[in-house]
mmCIF file of C-alpha atoms (C1' of nucleotides) in Angstrom:
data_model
loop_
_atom_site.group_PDB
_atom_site.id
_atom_site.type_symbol
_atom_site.label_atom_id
_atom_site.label_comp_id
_atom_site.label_asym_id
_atom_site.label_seq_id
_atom_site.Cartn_x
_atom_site.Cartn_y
_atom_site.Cartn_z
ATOM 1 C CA UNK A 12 0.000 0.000 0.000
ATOM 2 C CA UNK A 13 2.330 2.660 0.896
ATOM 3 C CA UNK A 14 5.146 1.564 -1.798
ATOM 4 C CA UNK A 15 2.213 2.043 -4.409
ATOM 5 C CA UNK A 16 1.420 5.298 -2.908
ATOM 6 C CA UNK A 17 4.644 6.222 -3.130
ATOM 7 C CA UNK A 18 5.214 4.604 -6.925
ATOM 8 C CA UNK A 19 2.280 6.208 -8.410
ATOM 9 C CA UNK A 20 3.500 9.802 -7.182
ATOM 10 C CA UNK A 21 6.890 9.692 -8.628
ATOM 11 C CA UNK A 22 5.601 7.856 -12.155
ATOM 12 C CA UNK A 23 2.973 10.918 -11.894
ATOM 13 C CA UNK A 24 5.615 13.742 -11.151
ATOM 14 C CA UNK A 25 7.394 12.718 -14.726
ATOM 15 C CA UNK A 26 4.110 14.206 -16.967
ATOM 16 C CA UNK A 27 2.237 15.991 -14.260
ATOM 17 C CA UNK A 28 4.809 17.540 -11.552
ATOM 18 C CA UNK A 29 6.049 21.372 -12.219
ATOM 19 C CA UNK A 30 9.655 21.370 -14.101
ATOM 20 C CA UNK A 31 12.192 23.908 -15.028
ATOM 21 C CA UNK A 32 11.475 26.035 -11.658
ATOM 22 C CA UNK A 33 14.877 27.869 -11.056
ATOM 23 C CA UNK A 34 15.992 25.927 -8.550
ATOM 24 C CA UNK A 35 15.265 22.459 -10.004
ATOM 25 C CA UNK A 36 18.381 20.289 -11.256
ATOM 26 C CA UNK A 37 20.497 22.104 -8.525
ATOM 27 C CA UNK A 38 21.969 20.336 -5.805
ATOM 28 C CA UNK A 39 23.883 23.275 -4.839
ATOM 29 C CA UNK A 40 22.966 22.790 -0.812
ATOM 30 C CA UNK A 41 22.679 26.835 -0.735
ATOM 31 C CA UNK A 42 20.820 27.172 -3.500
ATOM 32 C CA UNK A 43 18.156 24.583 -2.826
ATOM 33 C CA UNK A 44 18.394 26.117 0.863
ATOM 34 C CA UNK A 45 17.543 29.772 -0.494
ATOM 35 C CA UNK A 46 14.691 28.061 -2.666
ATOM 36 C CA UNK A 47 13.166 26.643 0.121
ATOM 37 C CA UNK A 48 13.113 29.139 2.687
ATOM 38 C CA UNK A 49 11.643 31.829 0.461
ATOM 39 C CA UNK A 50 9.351 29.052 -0.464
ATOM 40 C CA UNK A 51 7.869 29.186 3.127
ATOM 41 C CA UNK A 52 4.953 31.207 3.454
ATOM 42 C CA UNK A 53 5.397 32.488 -0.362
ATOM 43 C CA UNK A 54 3.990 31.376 -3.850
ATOM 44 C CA UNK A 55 6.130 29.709 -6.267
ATOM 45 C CA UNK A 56 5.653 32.702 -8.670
ATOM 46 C CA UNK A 57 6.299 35.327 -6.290
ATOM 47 C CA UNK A 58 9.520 33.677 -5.409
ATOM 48 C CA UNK A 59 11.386 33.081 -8.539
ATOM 49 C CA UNK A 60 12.143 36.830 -9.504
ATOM 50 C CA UNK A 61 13.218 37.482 -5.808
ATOM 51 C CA UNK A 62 15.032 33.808 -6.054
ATOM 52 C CA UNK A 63 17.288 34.928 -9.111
ATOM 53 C CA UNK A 64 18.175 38.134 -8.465
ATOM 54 C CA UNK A 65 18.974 36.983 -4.544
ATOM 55 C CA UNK A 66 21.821 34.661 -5.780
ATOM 56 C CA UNK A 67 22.679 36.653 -8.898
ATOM 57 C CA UNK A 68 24.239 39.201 -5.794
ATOM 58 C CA UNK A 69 24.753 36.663 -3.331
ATOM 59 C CA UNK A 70 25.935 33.256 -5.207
ATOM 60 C CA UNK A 71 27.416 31.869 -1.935
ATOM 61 C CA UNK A 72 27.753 31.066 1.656
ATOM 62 C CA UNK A 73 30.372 33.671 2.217
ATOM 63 C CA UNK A 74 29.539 36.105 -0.351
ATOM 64 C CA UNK A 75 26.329 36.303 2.012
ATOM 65 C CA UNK A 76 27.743 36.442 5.406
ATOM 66 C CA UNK A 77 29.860 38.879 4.223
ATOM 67 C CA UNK A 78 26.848 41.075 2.951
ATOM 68 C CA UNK A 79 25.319 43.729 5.797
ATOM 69 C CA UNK A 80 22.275 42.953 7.108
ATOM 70 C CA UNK A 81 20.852 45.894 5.646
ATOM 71 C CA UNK A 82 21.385 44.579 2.221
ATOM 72 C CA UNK A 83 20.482 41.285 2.844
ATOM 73 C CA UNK A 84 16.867 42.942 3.060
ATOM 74 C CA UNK A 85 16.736 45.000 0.882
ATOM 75 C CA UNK A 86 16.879 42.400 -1.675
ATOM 76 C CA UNK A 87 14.278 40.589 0.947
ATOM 77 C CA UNK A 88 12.179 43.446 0.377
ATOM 78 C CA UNK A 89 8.696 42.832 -0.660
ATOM 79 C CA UNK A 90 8.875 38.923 -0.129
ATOM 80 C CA UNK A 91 7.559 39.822 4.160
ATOM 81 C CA UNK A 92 8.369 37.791 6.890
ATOM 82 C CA UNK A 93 11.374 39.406 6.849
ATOM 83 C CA UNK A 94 12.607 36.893 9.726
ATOM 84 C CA UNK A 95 13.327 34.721 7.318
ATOM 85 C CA UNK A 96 15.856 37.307 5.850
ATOM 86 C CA UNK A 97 17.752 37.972 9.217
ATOM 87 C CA UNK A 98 17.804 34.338 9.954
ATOM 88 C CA UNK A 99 19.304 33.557 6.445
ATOM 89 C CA UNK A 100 21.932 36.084 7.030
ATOM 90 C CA UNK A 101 22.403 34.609 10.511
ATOM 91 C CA UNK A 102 22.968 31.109 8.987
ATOM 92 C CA UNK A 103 25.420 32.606 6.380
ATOM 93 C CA UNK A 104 27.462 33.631 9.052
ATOM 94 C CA UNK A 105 27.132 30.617 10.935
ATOM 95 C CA UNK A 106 28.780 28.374 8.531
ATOM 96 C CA UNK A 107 31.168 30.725 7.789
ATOM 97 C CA UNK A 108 32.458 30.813 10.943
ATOM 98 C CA UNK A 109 31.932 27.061 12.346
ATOM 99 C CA UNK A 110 31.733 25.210 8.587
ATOM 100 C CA UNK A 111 34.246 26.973 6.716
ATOM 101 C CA UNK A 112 31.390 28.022 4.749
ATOM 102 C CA UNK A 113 30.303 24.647 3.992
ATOM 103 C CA UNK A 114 27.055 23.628 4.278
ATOM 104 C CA UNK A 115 26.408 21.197 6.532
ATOM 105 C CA UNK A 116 25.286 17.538 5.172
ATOM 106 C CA UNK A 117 24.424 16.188 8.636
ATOM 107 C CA UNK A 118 20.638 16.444 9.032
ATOM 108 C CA UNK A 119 20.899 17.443 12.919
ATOM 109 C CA UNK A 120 23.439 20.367 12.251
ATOM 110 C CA UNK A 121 21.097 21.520 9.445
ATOM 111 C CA UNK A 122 18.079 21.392 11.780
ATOM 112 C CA UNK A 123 20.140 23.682 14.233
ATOM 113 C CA UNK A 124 20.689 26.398 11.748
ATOM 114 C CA UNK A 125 18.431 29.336 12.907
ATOM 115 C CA UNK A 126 15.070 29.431 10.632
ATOM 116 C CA UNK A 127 15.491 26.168 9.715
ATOM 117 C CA UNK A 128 12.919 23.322 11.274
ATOM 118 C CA UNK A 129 11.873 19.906 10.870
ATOM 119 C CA UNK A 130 10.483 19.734 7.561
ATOM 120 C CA UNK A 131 12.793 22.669 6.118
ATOM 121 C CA UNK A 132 15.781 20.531 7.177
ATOM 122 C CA UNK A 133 14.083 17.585 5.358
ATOM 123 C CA UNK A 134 13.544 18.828 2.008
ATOM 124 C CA UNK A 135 17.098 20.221 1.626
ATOM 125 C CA UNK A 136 18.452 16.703 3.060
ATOM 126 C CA UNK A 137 16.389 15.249 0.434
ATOM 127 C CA UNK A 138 16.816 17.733 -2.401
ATOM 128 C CA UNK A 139 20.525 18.497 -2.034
ATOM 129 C CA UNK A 140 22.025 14.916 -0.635
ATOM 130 C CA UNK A 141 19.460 12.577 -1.568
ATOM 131 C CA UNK A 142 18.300 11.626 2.510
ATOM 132 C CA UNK A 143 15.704 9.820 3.066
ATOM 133 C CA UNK A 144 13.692 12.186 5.565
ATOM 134 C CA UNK A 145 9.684 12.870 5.338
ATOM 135 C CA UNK A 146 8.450 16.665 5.118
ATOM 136 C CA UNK A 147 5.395 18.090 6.016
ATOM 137 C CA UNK A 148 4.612 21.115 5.048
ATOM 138 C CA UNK A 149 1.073 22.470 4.613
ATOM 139 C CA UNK A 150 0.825 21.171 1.258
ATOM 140 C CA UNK A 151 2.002 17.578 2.545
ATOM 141 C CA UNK A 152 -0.359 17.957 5.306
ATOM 142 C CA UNK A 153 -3.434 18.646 3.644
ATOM 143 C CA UNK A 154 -2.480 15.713 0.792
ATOM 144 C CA UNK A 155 -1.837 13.048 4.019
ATOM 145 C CA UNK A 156 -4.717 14.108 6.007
ATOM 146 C CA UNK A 157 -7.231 13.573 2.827
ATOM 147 C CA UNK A 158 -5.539 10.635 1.828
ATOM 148 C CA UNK A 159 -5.802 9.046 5.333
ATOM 149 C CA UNK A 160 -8.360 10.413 6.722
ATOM 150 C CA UNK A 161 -6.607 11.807 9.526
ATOM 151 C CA UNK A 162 -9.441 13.359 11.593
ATOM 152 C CA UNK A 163 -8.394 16.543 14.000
ATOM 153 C CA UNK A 164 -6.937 19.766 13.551
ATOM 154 C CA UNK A 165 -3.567 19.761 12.395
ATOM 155 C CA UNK A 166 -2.809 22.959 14.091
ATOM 156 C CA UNK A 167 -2.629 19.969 17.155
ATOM 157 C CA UNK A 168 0.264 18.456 18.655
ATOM 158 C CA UNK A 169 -1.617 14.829 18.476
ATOM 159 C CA UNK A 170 -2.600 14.893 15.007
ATOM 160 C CA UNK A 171 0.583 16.765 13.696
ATOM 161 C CA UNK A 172 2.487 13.940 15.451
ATOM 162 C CA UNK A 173 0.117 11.426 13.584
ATOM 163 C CA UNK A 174 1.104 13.079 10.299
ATOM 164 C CA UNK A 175 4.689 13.000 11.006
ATOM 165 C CA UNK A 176 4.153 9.611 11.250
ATOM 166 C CA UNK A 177 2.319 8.434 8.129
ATOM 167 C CA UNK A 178 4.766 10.692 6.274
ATOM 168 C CA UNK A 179 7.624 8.476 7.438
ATOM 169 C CA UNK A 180 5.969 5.363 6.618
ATOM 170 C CA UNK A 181 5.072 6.077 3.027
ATOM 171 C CA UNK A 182 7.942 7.053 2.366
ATOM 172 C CA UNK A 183 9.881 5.424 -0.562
ATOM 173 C CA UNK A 184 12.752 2.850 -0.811
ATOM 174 C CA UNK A 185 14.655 4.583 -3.436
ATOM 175 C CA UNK A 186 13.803 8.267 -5.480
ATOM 176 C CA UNK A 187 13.115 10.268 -2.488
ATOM 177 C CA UNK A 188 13.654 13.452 -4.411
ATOM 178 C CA UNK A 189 11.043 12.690 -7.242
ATOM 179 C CA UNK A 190 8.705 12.145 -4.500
ATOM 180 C CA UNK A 191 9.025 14.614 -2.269
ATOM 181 C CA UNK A 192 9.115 16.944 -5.357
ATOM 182 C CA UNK A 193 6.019 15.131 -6.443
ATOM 183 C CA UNK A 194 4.009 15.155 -3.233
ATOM 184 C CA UNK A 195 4.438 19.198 -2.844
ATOM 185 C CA UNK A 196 3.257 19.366 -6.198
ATOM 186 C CA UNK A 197 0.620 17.890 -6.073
ATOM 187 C CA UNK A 198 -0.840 19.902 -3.075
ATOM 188 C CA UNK A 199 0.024 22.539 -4.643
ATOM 189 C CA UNK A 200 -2.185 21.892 -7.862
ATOM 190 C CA UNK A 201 -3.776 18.802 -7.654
ATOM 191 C CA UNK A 202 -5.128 18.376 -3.802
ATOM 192 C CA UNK A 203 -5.767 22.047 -3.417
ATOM 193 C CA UNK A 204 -7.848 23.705 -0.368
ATOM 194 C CA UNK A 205 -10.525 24.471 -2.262
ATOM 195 C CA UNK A 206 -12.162 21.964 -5.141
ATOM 196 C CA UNK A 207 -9.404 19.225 -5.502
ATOM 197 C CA UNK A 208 -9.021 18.027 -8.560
ATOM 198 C CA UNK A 209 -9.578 14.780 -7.815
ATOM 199 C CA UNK A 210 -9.962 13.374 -11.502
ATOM 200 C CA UNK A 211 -6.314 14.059 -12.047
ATOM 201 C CA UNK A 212 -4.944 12.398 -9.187
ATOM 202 C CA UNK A 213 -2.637 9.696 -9.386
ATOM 203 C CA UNK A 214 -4.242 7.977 -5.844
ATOM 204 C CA UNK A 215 -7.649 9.143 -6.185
ATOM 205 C CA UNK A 216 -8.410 5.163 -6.499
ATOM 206 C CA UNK A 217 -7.178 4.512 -2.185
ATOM 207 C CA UNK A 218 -7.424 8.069 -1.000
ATOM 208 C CA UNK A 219 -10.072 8.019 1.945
ATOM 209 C CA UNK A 220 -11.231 11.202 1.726
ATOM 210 C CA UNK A 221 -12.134 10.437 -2.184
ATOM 211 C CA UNK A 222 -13.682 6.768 -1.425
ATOM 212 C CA UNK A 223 -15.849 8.956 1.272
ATOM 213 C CA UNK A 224 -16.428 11.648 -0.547
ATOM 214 C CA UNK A 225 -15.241 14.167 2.046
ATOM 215 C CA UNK A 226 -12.758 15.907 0.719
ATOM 216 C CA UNK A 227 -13.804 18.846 2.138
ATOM 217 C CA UNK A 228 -13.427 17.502 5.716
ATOM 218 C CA UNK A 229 -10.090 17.216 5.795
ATOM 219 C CA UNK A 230 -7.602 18.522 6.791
ATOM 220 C CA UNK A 231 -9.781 20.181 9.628
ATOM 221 C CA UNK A 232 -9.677 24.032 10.000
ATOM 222 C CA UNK A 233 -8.437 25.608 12.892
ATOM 223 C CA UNK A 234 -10.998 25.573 15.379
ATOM 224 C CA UNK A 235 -12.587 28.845 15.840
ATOM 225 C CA UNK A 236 -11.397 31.023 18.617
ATOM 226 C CA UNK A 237 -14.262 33.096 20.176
ATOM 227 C CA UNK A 238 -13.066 36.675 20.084
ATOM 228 C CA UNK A 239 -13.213 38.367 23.475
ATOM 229 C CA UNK A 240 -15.521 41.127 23.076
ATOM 230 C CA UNK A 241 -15.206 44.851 24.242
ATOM 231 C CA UNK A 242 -17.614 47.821 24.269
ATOM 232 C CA UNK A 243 -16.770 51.712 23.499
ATOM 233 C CA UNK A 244 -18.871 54.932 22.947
ATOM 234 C CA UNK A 245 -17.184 56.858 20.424
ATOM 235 C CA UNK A 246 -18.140 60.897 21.043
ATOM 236 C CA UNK A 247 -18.483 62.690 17.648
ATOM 237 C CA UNK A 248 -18.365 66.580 18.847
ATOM 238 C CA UNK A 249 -19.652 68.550 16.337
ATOM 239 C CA UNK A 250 -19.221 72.442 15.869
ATOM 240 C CA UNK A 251 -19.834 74.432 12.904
ATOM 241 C CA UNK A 252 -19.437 71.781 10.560
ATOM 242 C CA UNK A 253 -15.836 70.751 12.658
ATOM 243 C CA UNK A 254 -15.630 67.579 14.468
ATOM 244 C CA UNK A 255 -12.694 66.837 17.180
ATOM 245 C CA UNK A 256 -10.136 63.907 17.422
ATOM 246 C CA UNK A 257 -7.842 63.410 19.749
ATOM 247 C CA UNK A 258 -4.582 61.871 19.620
ATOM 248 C CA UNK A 259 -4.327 58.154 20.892
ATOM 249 C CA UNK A 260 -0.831 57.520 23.099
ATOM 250 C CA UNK A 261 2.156 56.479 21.021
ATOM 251 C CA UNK A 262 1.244 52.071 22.419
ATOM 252 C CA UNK A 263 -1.366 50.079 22.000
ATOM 253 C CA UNK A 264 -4.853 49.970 19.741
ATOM 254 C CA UNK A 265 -4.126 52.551 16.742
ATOM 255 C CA UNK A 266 -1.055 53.914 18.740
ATOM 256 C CA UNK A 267 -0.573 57.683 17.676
ATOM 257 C CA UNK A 268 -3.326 57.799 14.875
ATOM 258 C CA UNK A 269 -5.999 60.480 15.627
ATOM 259 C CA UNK A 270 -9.462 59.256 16.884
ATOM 260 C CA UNK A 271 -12.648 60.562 18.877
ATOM 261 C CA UNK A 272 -12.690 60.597 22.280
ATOM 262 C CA UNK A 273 -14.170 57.646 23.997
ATOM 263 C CA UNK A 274 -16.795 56.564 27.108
ATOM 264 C CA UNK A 275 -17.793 53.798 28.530
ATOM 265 C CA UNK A 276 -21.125 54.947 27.471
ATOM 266 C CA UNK A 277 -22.844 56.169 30.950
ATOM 267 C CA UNK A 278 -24.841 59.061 30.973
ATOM 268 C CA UNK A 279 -21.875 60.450 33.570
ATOM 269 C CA UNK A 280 -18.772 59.351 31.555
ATOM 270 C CA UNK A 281 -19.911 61.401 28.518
ATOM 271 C CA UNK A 282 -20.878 64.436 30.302
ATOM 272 C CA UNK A 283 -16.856 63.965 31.948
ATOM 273 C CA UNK A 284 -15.957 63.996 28.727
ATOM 274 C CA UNK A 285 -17.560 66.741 27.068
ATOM 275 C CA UNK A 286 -16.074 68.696 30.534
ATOM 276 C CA UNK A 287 -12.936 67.362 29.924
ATOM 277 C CA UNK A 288 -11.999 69.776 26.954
ATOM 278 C CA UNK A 289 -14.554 72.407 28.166
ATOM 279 C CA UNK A 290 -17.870 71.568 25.852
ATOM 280 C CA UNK A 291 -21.292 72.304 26.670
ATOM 281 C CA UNK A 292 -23.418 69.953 24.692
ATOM 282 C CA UNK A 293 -26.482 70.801 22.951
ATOM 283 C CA UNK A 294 -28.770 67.907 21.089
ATOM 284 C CA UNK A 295 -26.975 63.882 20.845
ATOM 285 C CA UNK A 296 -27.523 61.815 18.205
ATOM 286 C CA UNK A 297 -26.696 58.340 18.382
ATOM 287 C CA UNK A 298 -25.259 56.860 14.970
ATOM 288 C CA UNK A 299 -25.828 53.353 13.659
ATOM 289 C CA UNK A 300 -23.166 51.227 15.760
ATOM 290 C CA UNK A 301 -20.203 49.194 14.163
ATOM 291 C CA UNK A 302 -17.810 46.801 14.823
ATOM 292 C CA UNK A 303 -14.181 46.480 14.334
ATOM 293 C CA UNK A 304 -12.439 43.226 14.133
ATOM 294 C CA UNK A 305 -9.220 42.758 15.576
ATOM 295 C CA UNK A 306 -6.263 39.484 15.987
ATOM 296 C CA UNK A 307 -7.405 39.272 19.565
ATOM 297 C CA UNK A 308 -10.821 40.735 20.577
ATOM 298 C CA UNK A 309 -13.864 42.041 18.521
ATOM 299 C CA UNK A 310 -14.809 45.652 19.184
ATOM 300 C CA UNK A 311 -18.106 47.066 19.340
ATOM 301 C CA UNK A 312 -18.542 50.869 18.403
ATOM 302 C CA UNK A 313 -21.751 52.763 19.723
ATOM 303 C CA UNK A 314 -20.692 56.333 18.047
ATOM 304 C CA UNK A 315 -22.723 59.486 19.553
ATOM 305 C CA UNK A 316 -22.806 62.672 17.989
ATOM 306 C CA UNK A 317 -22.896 65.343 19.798
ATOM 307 C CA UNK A 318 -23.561 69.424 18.847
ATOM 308 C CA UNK A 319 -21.323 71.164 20.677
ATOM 309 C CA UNK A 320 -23.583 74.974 21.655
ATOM 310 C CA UNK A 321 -20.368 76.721 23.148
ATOM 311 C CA UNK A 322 -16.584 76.091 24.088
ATOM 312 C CA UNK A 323 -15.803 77.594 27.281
ATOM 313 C CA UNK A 324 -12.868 80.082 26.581
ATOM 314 C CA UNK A 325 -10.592 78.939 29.570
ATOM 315 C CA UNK A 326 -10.585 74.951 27.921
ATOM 316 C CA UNK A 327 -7.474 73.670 27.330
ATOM 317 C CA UNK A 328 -7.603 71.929 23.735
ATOM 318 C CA UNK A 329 -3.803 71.035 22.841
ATOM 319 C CA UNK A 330 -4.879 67.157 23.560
ATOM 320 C CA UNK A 331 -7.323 67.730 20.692
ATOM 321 C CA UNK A 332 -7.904 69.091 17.327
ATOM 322 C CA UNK A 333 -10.837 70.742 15.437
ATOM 323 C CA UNK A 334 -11.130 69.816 11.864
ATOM 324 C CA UNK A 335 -13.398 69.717 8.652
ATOM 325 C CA UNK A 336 -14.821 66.685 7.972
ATOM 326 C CA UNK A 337 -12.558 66.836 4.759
ATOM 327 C CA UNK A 338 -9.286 67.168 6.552
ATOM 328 C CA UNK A 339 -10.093 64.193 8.843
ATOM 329 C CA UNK A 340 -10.196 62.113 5.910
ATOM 330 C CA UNK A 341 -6.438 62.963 5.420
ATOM 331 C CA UNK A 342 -5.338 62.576 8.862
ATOM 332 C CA UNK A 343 -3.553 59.186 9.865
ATOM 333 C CA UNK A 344 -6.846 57.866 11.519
ATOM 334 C CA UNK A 345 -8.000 53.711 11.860
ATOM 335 C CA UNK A 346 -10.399 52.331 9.523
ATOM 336 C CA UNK A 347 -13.323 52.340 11.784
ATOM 337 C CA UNK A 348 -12.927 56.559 12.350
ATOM 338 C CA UNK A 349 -12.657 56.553 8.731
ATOM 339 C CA UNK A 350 -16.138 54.741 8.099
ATOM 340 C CA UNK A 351 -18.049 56.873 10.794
ATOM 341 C CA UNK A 352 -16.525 59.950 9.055
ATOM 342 C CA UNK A 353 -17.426 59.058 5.675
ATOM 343 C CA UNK A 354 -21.014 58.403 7.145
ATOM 344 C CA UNK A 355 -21.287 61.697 8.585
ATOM 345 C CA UNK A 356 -22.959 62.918 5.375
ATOM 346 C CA UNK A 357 -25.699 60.508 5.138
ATOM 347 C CA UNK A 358 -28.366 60.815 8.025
ATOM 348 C "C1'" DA B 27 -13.160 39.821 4.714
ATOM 349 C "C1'" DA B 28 -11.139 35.659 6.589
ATOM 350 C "C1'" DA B 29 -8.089 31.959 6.918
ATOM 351 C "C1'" DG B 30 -3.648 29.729 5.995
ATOM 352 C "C1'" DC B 31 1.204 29.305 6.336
ATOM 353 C "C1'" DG B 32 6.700 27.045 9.045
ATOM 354 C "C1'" DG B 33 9.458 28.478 12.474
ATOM 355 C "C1'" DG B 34 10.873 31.415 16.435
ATOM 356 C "C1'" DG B 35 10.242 33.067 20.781
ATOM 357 C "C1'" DA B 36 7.246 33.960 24.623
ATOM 358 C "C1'" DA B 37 4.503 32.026 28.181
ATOM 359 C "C1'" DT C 28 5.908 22.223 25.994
ATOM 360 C "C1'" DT C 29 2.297 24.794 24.078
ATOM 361 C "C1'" DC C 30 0.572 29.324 22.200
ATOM 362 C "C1'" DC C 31 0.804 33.181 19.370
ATOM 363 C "C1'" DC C 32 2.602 36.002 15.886
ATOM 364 C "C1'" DA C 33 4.206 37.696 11.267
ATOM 365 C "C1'" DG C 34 2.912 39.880 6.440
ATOM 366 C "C1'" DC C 35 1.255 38.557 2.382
ATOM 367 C "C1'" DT C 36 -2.170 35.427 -0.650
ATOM 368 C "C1'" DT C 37 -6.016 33.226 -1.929
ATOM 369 C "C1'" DT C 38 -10.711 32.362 -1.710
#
DNA sequence: AAAGCGGGGAA
DNA sequence: TTCCCAGCTTT
């Protein structure tokens, strides 16, 4: 079972798998090392034009650790994760000092290299030396879990560690680059997230997920984290066609961008407010509410317009600005101030 | 507009 | 050990 698995991927990969890629029919260890760590969270045709002109100025181990970091990401720039850069760079310089900028063939020292883990290490073992090691990247995960029908996030300790281990068992005896060239590729365009194309694929016949027709099942998304949820007034003074923001403090939610002040929405905390900077408030107006989603908590927006009648003299206002709805526009203020402005003109 | 991604570093 | 994040893509 798992040698045909295996057999019918490589036997696919000959008609079927991507070829000529840049970094194909190198075994230069740096090169395939570059190619797979822009690879990471980045799409095959994003990388090559960052891929060629990368080693066109840095064709080596030492020609990179000798580069400044500075440069290193500059030619990073554009590709993000810019960790990736710094620990490339830091790698470099590794080898140059401890490997005589070699790089290493032993699969342990390769997994110690900084931005350089389990699977990474695997594919340039494979790719560059010929080692027999299983990857699993998301591709590889998504392909297994179908396949299998490995139930469970993979997100999961348990179920990654179940993964791991089919991917060591299937495995092949002998042409471990063709297939783990072949089994990327075909996550990549066969056994995709969305719609596989299961017609085209070379195990269709004993893939569980197919037989079952769940496809769609596996690999199980992340659970979904319920958003801790938070409350603000937002207090839209109003004055001869001016409304006020504020600054926010230099940390935190929309650090430094200008917003409206803000209450807890009391009766009290807005009338604080309005005494803070020395309104007196004629007629309020609440506006439809909104809601602004964030990484880490969900935020609900009650806005509240309020006519401001007079400005006593003595108030203080260098916290705070007046400006034309206009202006505000061009200010550096967060999406949600943005929307609530822009609504401003409609009732 | 939301979810995914491979590894590092924080918790 | 386990959890969370980065910064861009794809759906």
């Amino acid at each position: 079972m798992a040698a045909d698995f295996a057999r019918r991927l490589i036997r696919w990969h000959r008609q079927h798998g991507r070829h000529g890629l840049p970094w194909q029919g190198s075994r230069d260890p740096y090169a395939v090392w570059l190619s797979e760590i822009m690879l990471q969270q980045t799409q095959v045709s994003s990388v090559i034009p960052y891929y060629q002109r990368f080693l066109g100025r840095f064709p080596d181990i030492a020609t990179l650790a000798a580069a400044s970091q500075d440069e290193v990401l500059a030619y990073w720039s554009g590709l993000g994760y810019y960790s990736r850069a710094r620990n490339l760079h830091r790698s470099a310089q590794i080898m140059a000092e401890q490997h005589a900028a070699e790089f290493p063939r032993e699969f342990e020292q390769i997994l110690g290299l900084p931005g350089i883990g389990r699977s990474t290490a695997a594919a340039i073992s494979a790719f560059a030396f010929g080692s027999r090691r299983a990857i699993l990247d998301g591709n590889v995960k998504r392909v297994l879990a179908r396949y299998l029908a490995v139930a469970g996030y993979p997100g999961e300790k348990k179920v990654e560690d179940e993964l791991w281990r089919h991917a060591e068992t299937l495995l092949p005896e002998a042409g471990i680059e063709t297939y783990t060239q072949a089994l990327m590729d075909l996550g990549a365009t066969v056994c995709t997230r969305s719609k596989p194309d299961c017609a085209s694929c070379p195990v269709s016949a004993d893939c569980a997920a197919n037989q079952q027709v769940r496809q769609a099942e596996f690999p199980q998304p992340r659970p979904r984290k319920a958003l801790p949820e938070k409350a603000t007034t937002m207090l839209l003074f109003m004055r001869q066609g001016e409304i006020f923001l504020e600054r926010r403090p230099p940390a935190g939610i929309w650090g430094g961008l200008w917003s409206f002040p803000e209450s807890d929405g009391t009766e009290d905390a807005q009338q604080h407010a309005g005494m803070r900077f020395g309104f007196e408030a004629g007629s309020l107006e609440a506006r439809p509410a909104m809601q602004h989603v964030f990484t880490h908590f969900r935020l609900h927006i009650s806005p509240l317009l309020i006519h401001v009648r007079r400005i006593q003299p003595r108030a203080r206002q260098q916290e705070g600005v007046w400006l034309t709805v206009e202006e505000a526009m061009g200010a550096a203020i967060p999406a949600p101030v943005r929307r609530l402005l822009a609504g401003l003109g409609k009732p």
